[in-house]
Amino acid sequence: MQLDRIVNFHKTIGDKTRIRIISLLKEGPLHGQAIAGKLGLKPPTISHHLTKLKQIDIVYQRRDKNTIYFYLNKDKLERMALEITRIGGNEMSEKFEITDGEKVKVIRNFIDGNGKLKSLPAQRKKKLILLEYMLRGLEHGKTYNEKEINEHIQQYHQDFATIRREFVMAHFMYRQDGIYELNPVEMWPV
Amino acid sequence: MQLDRIVNFHKTIGDKTRIRIISLLKEGPLHGQAIAGKLGLKPPTISHHLTKLKQIDIVYQRRDKNTIYFYLNKDKLERMALEITRIGGNEMSEKFEITDGEKVKVIRNFIDGNGKLKSLPAQRKKKLILLEYMLRGLEHGKTYNEKEINEHIQQYHQDFATIRREFVMAHFMYRQDGIYELNPVEMWPV
DNA sequence: GCGCTAATTAGATTATAATCTAATTAGATA
DNA sequence: TATCTAATTAGATTATAATCTAATTAGCGC
């Protein structure tokens, strides 16, 4: 749910230690012990906070020999921070809940009893309904590598390459350096 | 402290109920019972959350007859949300802590034993040091009415009008509709 | 002043989470 | 394989805070 993601982001940021970590990483990557040292806390504590920061995807890590360096994802931080200003008005419209009569009909026609996609409709409008349907479970703001996207699509159809391409072409998601992410709903096709 | 304000903002926002309240108020003001009804919670609970939202200044209230309407301060919300993206790098430089040798000397020369300002230096550079010194205790992001500003200045000097004008002219703070607020540090004079 | 309505405060309960020590895991190097 | 270092996990302790009921306060209208 969209709401939970925003709540979780702020809950995570709303901690002195974690903001201090963010502040440190803003200057450049650091390894765990270094952070612990600078903040006067024990390594397990830092580990604890870093996993939380990784969960919301604003910190990522890269290993070099024995030590793991932690990086701040500044772009993501900025995008997430702004989301609170964009939420609501009409009480959190759940884009993924397809209850609209027409849509339900189209989906019933093209999804079989096992939840698999029979075929992708040629008609643009119907195709978009199916594509949107198959996005369920993917989260806004989260990043996925190609393998994850493929696996997700295979729930519905074995030809993940085609459908993945359709996702991008229809602007449901975008790709950069092999990393996929959902586009904001404003960019989705009508 | 600057850090605490940011932590507190996110700690406050990082709660599902409070975000739902923000989402509701985005469409327009509501009174307490209405919020309680829409969210399926008891009035005391709403009261509890509203005081928190008022504390960080993103909700304010206006009474009409017997009922109090709560308003969302959208501008403030947006400004606060962005602050996290601007913090740090060099570990939270405390602009109010004047330890720099030259500054200390100037301050000793113009502040008497009781902490009062003897006179405002004519020399621009020295004047700025004193003005900045007299900002201590005012918080970034908080709004003050003229009376509060005057009282603050009177700690240092009886002629609050002159000093208040200097604050604004030097871009330490700005005034809008009789409300004063500190400018972001980037706007402060060198 | 009296009663009405809406809001807040007090106090208890329960859930969440920050931090630590001790034990364990993961990788690298020799 | 044995050993070293850095990171994580487990588990306990302690602090914080969300929510409720019951009691209280604040302001309006009669």
Coordinates of C-alpha atoms (C1' of nucleotides) in Angstrom, one line a residue:
Chain A
M1 CA 0.0 0.0 0.0
Q2 CA 1.2 3.5 -1.0
L3 CA 0.4 4.9 2.4
D4 CA 2.5 2.4 4.3
R5 CA 5.5 3.1 2.2
I6 CA 5.4 6.8 3.1
V7 CA 4.7 6.1 6.7
N8 CA 7.6 3.7 6.8
F9 CA 10.0 6.2 5.1
H10 CA 9.3 8.8 7.7
K11 CA 9.4 6.4 10.6
T12 CA 12.8 5.4 9.5
I13 CA 14.1 8.9 9.0
G14 CA 12.6 10.0 12.3
D15 CA 15.5 8.8 14.4
K16 CA 18.4 10.9 15.5
T17 CA 21.0 8.2 14.9
R18 CA 19.8 7.4 11.4
I19 CA 19.8 11.1 10.4
R20 CA 23.3 11.4 11.7
I21 CA 24.2 8.4 9.6
I22 CA 22.6 10.0 6.6
S23 CA 24.5 13.2 7.3
L24 CA 27.8 11.2 7.4
L25 CA 27.1 9.3 4.2
K26 CA 26.3 12.4 2.4
E27 CA 30.0 13.2 2.3
G28 CA 30.8 9.8 0.9
P29 CA 30.7 6.1 1.6
L30 CA 31.9 4.7 4.9
H31 CA 32.2 1.2 6.4
G32 CA 30.3 0.1 9.5
Q33 CA 33.1 0.4 12.0
A34 CA 33.9 3.9 10.9
I35 CA 30.3 5.0 11.4
A36 CA 30.2 3.3 14.8
G37 CA 33.4 5.1 15.7
K38 CA 32.2 8.5 14.6
L39 CA 28.9 8.2 16.4
G40 CA 30.1 6.6 19.5
L41 CA 27.9 3.5 19.2
K42 CA 28.5 -0.2 18.9
P43 CA 28.7 -2.0 15.6
P44 CA 25.5 -4.0 16.2
T45 CA 23.6 -0.8 16.7
I46 CA 24.9 0.6 13.4
S47 CA 24.0 -2.6 11.7
H48 CA 20.5 -2.4 13.0
H49 CA 20.1 1.2 11.7
L50 CA 21.7 0.4 8.4
T51 CA 19.3 -2.5 7.7
K52 CA 16.4 -0.1 8.3
L53 CA 17.9 2.5 5.9
K54 CA 18.5 -0.3 3.3
Q55 CA 14.9 -1.4 3.7
I56 CA 13.7 1.9 2.5
D57 CA 16.3 1.8 -0.2
I58 CA 18.1 5.1 0.6
V59 CA 21.3 3.2 1.5
Y60 CA 23.0 0.5 -0.5
Q61 CA 26.3 -1.3 0.0
R62 CA 29.3 -2.5 -1.9
R63 CA 31.9 -4.9 -0.6
D64 CA 35.6 -4.3 -1.0
K65 CA 37.7 -7.1 0.3
N66 CA 36.6 -7.6 3.9
T67 CA 34.9 -4.4 4.5
I68 CA 31.5 -3.3 3.3
Y69 CA 31.0 0.3 2.3
F70 CA 27.7 2.0 2.7
Y71 CA 26.5 4.6 0.2
L72 CA 23.7 7.1 0.4
N73 CA 21.1 7.1 -2.4
K74 CA 20.6 10.8 -2.6
D75 CA 18.1 10.8 -5.4
K76 CA 15.9 8.3 -3.8
L77 CA 16.0 10.2 -0.5
E78 CA 14.9 13.4 -2.3
R79 CA 12.1 11.7 -4.2
M80 CA 10.8 10.0 -1.1
A81 CA 11.0 13.1 1.0
L82 CA 8.7 14.9 -1.5
E83 CA 6.1 12.2 -1.6
I84 CA 4.4 13.5 1.5
T85 CA 3.6 16.7 -0.3
R86 CA 1.8 14.8 -3.1
I87 CA -0.4 12.4 -1.2
G88 CA -4.2 12.5 -0.8
G89 CA -6.6 14.6 -1.3
N90 CA -9.2 12.0 -2.2
E91 CA -8.1 9.6 0.5
M92 CA -5.3 7.7 -1.2
S93 CA -6.8 6.4 -4.5
E94 CA -5.6 2.8 -4.7
K95 CA -4.4 2.6 -8.3
F96 CA -4.0 -1.1 -8.2
E97 CA -7.5 -2.1 -7.0
I98 CA -9.3 -2.7 -10.2
T99 CA -13.0 -2.8 -9.3
D100 CA -14.2 -0.8 -12.3
G101 CA -16.8 -2.9 -14.1
E102 CA -15.3 -2.6 -17.6
K103 CA -11.8 -3.5 -16.4
V104 CA -13.0 -6.6 -14.5
K105 CA -14.6 -7.9 -17.7
V106 CA -11.5 -7.4 -19.8
I107 CA -9.4 -9.1 -17.1
R108 CA -11.7 -12.1 -16.9
N109 CA -11.5 -12.5 -20.6
F110 CA -7.7 -12.5 -20.8
I111 CA -6.6 -14.1 -17.6
D112 CA -7.3 -17.8 -17.2
G113 CA -8.3 -19.8 -14.1
N114 CA -4.7 -20.1 -13.0
G115 CA -4.2 -16.4 -13.1
K116 CA -2.1 -16.7 -16.3
L117 CA -2.4 -14.3 -19.2
K118 CA -3.9 -16.1 -22.2
S119 CA -2.6 -13.5 -24.7
L120 CA -2.0 -9.9 -24.8
P121 CA -4.9 -8.0 -26.5
A122 CA -4.1 -6.1 -29.6
Q123 CA -6.5 -3.3 -28.7
R124 CA -4.6 -0.6 -27.0
K125 CA -7.1 0.2 -24.3
K126 CA -7.5 -3.5 -23.3
K127 CA -3.8 -4.0 -23.4
L128 CA -3.2 -1.2 -20.9
I129 CA -5.8 -2.7 -18.6
L130 CA -3.9 -6.0 -18.6
L131 CA -0.5 -4.4 -18.2
E132 CA -1.7 -2.4 -15.2
Y133 CA -3.2 -5.6 -13.8
M134 CA 0.2 -7.3 -14.1
L135 CA 1.9 -4.6 -12.1
R136 CA 0.2 -5.7 -8.9
G137 CA 2.8 -6.4 -6.3
L138 CA 5.4 -4.1 -7.6
E139 CA 6.0 -1.1 -5.4
H140 CA 6.4 2.5 -6.3
G141 CA 9.8 3.8 -5.4
K142 CA 11.4 0.4 -5.2
T143 CA 14.0 -0.6 -7.6
Y144 CA 14.2 -3.9 -9.3
N145 CA 16.9 -5.6 -11.4
E146 CA 16.0 -7.3 -14.6
K147 CA 15.9 -10.7 -13.1
E148 CA 13.4 -9.6 -10.5
I149 CA 11.2 -8.1 -13.1
N150 CA 11.3 -11.2 -15.2
E151 CA 10.4 -13.4 -12.3
H152 CA 7.5 -11.1 -11.5
I153 CA 6.2 -11.2 -15.1
Q154 CA 6.5 -15.0 -15.3
Q155 CA 3.7 -15.3 -12.7
Y156 CA 1.5 -14.3 -15.7
H157 CA 3.3 -15.3 -18.8
Q158 CA 6.4 -17.1 -20.0
D159 CA 7.3 -14.4 -22.5
F160 CA 8.6 -11.9 -20.0
A161 CA 10.7 -10.1 -22.6
T162 CA 7.8 -8.9 -24.6
I163 CA 5.7 -7.8 -21.6
R164 CA 8.7 -6.1 -20.0
R165 CA 9.1 -4.1 -23.1
E166 CA 5.5 -3.2 -23.2
F167 CA 5.7 -2.0 -19.6
V168 CA 8.5 0.4 -20.5
M169 CA 6.9 1.5 -23.8
A170 CA 3.7 2.3 -22.1
H171 CA 5.6 4.4 -19.5
F172 CA 4.4 2.2 -16.6
M173 CA 8.1 1.9 -15.7
Y174 CA 11.4 3.0 -16.8
R175 CA 14.9 1.4 -17.0
Q176 CA 18.2 2.9 -16.3
D177 CA 21.5 1.0 -16.2
G178 CA 19.6 -2.3 -16.1
I179 CA 17.6 -1.2 -13.0
Y180 CA 13.8 -0.9 -13.3
E181 CA 11.5 1.3 -11.4
L182 CA 7.8 2.1 -11.6
N183 CA 7.0 5.5 -12.9
P184 CA 4.9 7.9 -10.8
V185 CA 1.2 7.4 -11.5
E186 CA 1.0 10.8 -13.2
M187 CA 3.1 9.4 -16.0
W188 CA 0.9 6.3 -16.5
P189 CA -1.1 6.1 -19.7
V190 CA -4.8 6.7 -19.7
Chain B
M1 CA 19.3 22.2 17.7
Q2 CA 18.7 22.0 13.9
L3 CA 19.0 18.2 13.9
D4 CA 16.3 17.7 16.5
R5 CA 13.8 19.7 14.6
I6 CA 14.3 17.5 11.5
V7 CA 14.1 14.3 13.6
N8 CA 11.0 15.5 15.3
F9 CA 9.3 16.4 12.0
H10 CA 9.8 12.9 10.6
K11 CA 9.0 11.2 13.8
T12 CA 5.7 13.1 13.8
I13 CA 5.0 12.4 10.2
G14 CA 6.0 8.8 10.5
D15 CA 2.6 7.6 11.9
K16 CA -0.2 6.2 9.8
T17 CA -2.9 8.0 11.6
R18 CA -1.2 11.3 11.3
I19 CA -0.6 10.9 7.6
R20 CA -4.2 10.1 7.2
I21 CA -5.1 13.2 9.0
I22 CA -2.8 15.2 6.8
S23 CA -4.4 13.6 3.8
L24 CA -7.8 14.6 5.0
L25 CA -6.9 18.2 5.8
K26 CA -5.3 18.6 2.4
E27 CA -8.8 18.8 1.0
G28 CA -9.8 21.5 3.5
P29 CA -10.3 22.2 7.2
L30 CA -12.2 19.8 9.4
H31 CA -13.2 19.8 13.1
G32 CA -12.0 17.1 15.5
Q33 CA -15.1 15.0 15.6
A34 CA -15.3 14.9 11.9
I35 CA -11.8 13.6 11.7
A36 CA -12.5 11.0 14.4
G37 CA -15.5 9.9 12.5
K38 CA -13.8 9.5 9.2
L39 CA -10.9 7.6 10.7
G40 CA -12.9 5.5 13.1
L41 CA -11.0 6.6 16.1
K42 CA -12.0 8.3 19.4
P43 CA -11.8 12.1 19.9
P44 CA -9.0 11.9 22.5
T45 CA -6.9 10.0 20.1
I46 CA -7.4 12.6 17.4
S47 CA -6.6 15.3 19.9
H48 CA -3.4 13.6 20.8
H49 CA -2.3 13.5 17.1
L50 CA -3.4 17.0 16.4
T51 CA -1.3 18.4 19.2
K52 CA 1.7 16.6 17.7
L53 CA 1.0 18.1 14.3
K54 CA 0.5 21.5 15.8
Q55 CA 3.8 21.2 17.6
I56 CA 5.7 20.9 14.4
D57 CA 3.6 23.7 13.0
I58 CA 2.1 22.0 10.0
V59 CA -1.5 22.2 11.5
Y60 CA -3.1 25.3 13.0
Q61 CA -6.6 25.9 14.3
R62 CA -9.3 28.5 14.1
R63 CA -12.4 28.5 16.3
D64 CA -15.9 29.1 14.9
K65 CA -18.5 29.1 17.6
N66 CA -18.2 25.9 19.6
T67 CA -16.2 24.0 17.1
I68 CA -12.5 24.2 16.3
Y69 CA -11.4 23.8 12.7
F70 CA -8.0 22.4 11.9
Y71 CA -6.1 23.6 8.9
L72 CA -3.1 22.1 7.1
N73 CA -0.1 24.4 6.6
K74 CA 0.9 23.1 3.2
D75 CA 3.8 25.4 2.7
K76 CA 5.4 24.5 5.9
L77 CA 4.9 20.9 5.3
E78 CA 6.7 21.2 2.0
R79 CA 9.6 23.2 3.4
M80 CA 10.1 20.8 6.2
A81 CA 9.9 17.7 4.0
L82 CA 12.8 19.1 1.9
E83 CA 15.1 19.9 4.8
I84 CA 16.3 16.3 5.0
T85 CA 17.8 16.7 1.6
R86 CA 19.8 19.8 2.6
I87 CA 21.3 18.6 5.9
G88 CA 24.9 17.8 6.6
G89 CA 27.6 17.1 4.8
N90 CA 30.1 18.6 7.3
E91 CA 28.4 17.1 10.3
M92 CA 25.7 19.7 11.0
S93 CA 27.6 23.0 11.2
E94 CA 26.1 24.8 14.1
K95 CA 25.7 28.3 12.8
F96 CA 24.8 29.7 16.2
E97 CA 27.9 28.5 18.0
I98 CA 30.3 31.3 17.7
T99 CA 33.7 30.0 18.6
D100 CA 35.7 31.6 15.9
G101 CA 38.4 33.7 17.5
E102 CA 37.6 37.0 15.7
K103 CA 33.9 36.8 16.4
V104 CA 34.4 36.2 20.0
K105 CA 36.6 39.3 20.3
V106 CA 34.0 41.5 18.6
I107 CA 31.2 40.1 20.8
R108 CA 33.2 40.7 24.0
N109 CA 33.7 44.3 22.9
F110 CA 30.0 45.0 22.3
I111 CA 28.2 42.9 24.8
D112 CA 28.4 43.9 28.4
G113 CA 28.6 41.8 31.5
N114 CA 24.9 41.4 31.7
G115 CA 24.7 40.1 28.2
K116 CA 23.3 43.4 26.9
L117 CA 24.3 45.1 23.7
K118 CA 26.3 48.3 24.4
S119 CA 25.8 49.7 20.9
L120 CA 25.5 48.4 17.4
P121 CA 28.8 48.7 15.6
A122 CA 28.8 50.9 12.5
Q123 CA 31.3 48.7 10.7
R124 CA 29.3 46.2 8.5
K125 CA 31.3 43.2 9.3
K126 CA 31.2 43.7 13.0
K127 CA 27.5 44.6 12.9
L128 CA 26.7 41.3 11.2
I129 CA 28.5 39.3 13.9
L130 CA 26.5 41.0 16.6
L131 CA 23.2 40.5 14.7
E132 CA 23.9 36.9 14.2
Y133 CA 24.8 36.6 17.9
M134 CA 21.4 38.0 18.8
L135 CA 19.6 35.4 16.8
R136 CA 20.5 32.7 19.2
G137 CA 17.4 31.0 20.5
L138 CA 15.3 31.7 17.4
E139 CA 14.6 28.6 15.5
H140 CA 14.7 28.0 11.8
G141 CA 11.3 27.1 10.3
K142 CA 9.4 28.5 13.3
T143 CA 7.2 31.6 12.8
Y144 CA 7.1 34.5 15.2
N145 CA 4.8 37.4 15.5
E146 CA 6.1 40.9 16.0
K147 CA 5.6 40.8 19.8
E148 CA 7.7 37.7 20.1
I149 CA 10.5 39.1 18.1
N150 CA 10.5 42.3 20.1
E151 CA 10.6 40.4 23.3
H152 CA 13.5 38.3 22.0
I153 CA 15.4 41.4 21.0
Q154 CA 14.8 43.1 24.3
Q155 CA 17.1 40.5 26.0
Y156 CA 19.9 42.5 24.3
H157 CA 18.7 46.0 23.8
Q158 CA 15.7 48.2 24.5
D159 CA 15.5 49.6 20.9
F160 CA 14.0 46.5 19.4
A161 CA 12.6 48.4 16.4
T162 CA 16.0 49.3 15.0
I163 CA 17.5 45.9 15.5
R164 CA 14.4 44.2 14.1
R165 CA 14.8 46.3 11.0
E166 CA 18.5 45.4 10.8
F167 CA 17.6 41.7 10.9
V168 CA 15.3 42.0 8.0
M169 CA 17.6 44.3 6.0
A170 CA 20.6 41.9 6.4
H171 CA 18.3 39.0 5.2
F172 CA 18.7 37.1 8.5
M173 CA 14.9 37.0 8.6
Y174 CA 12.0 38.1 6.5
R175 CA 8.5 39.4 7.3
Q176 CA 5.2 38.6 5.7
D177 CA 1.8 39.8 7.0
G178 CA 3.3 40.7 10.3
I179 CA 4.8 37.2 10.7
Y180 CA 8.5 36.8 11.0
E181 CA 10.6 33.8 10.1
L182 CA 14.4 33.1 9.9
N183 CA 15.7 32.9 6.4
P184 CA 17.6 29.7 5.4
V185 CA 21.2 30.0 6.2
E186 CA 22.1 30.1 2.5
M187 CA 20.5 33.5 2.4
W188 CA 22.4 34.9 5.3
P189 CA 25.0 37.6 4.6
V190 CA 28.7 36.7 4.6
Chain C
dG1 C1' -25.7 31.3 36.1
dC2 C1' -26.9 26.7 33.7
dG3 C1' -26.7 23.4 30.5
dC4 C1' -24.9 22.0 25.9
dT5 C1' -21.2 20.5 22.8
dA6 C1' -16.5 19.9 21.5
dA7 C1' -11.9 19.5 22.9
dT8 C1' -8.5 18.3 26.1
dT9 C1' -6.1 16.1 30.0
dA10 C1' -5.1 12.1 33.2
dG11 C1' -4.0 7.6 33.7
dA12 C1' -3.7 2.8 32.3
dT13 C1' -2.6 -0.6 28.8
dT14 C1' -0.2 -2.4 25.2
dA15 C1' 2.9 -2.3 21.3
dT16 C1' 7.1 -0.8 19.1
dA17 C1' 11.7 0.0 18.9
dA18 C1' 16.7 1.6 20.3
dT19 C1' 20.6 -0.1 22.4
dC20 C1' 23.6 -3.3 24.5
dT21 C1' 26.4 -8.0 25.2
dA22 C1' 27.3 -12.4 23.5
dA23 C1' 27.3 -15.6 19.9
dT24 C1' 27.4 -16.5 15.0
dT25 C1' 28.2 -15.9 10.1
dA26 C1' 30.7 -14.4 5.8
dG27 C1' 34.8 -13.5 3.2
dA28 C1' 39.6 -12.9 2.7
dT29 C1' 44.3 -14.2 3.3
dA30 C1' 47.9 -17.1 4.4
Chain D
dT1 C1' 42.3 -25.7 6.3
dA2 C1' 43.0 -22.3 9.9
dT3 C1' 42.6 -17.7 11.3
dC4 C1' 41.6 -13.0 11.1
dT5 C1' 38.4 -9.1 10.5
dA6 C1' 34.0 -7.0 9.8
dA7 C1' 29.2 -7.6 9.9
dT8 C1' 25.1 -9.6 11.4
dT9 C1' 21.8 -12.1 14.4
dA10 C1' 19.8 -13.4 19.0
dG11 C1' 18.0 -12.1 23.1
dA12 C1' 17.4 -9.0 27.0
dT13 C1' 16.6 -4.5 28.8
dT14 C1' 14.6 -0.1 28.7
dA15 C1' 12.3 3.8 26.7
dT16 C1' 8.8 5.7 23.8
dA17 C1' 4.4 6.3 22.2
dA18 C1' -0.5 5.0 20.3
dT19 C1' -4.9 4.2 21.9
dC20 C1' -8.6 3.8 25.0
dT21 C1' -12.0 5.2 29.1
dA22 C1' -13.2 8.5 32.4
dA23 C1' -12.9 12.9 34.1
dT24 C1' -12.2 17.8 33.2
dT25 C1' -12.1 22.2 30.7
dA26 C1' -13.5 25.9 27.4
dG27 C1' -16.6 28.5 25.1
dC28 C1' -21.4 29.2 23.3
dG29 C1' -26.4 30.3 23.8
dC30 C1' -30.2 30.6 26.6

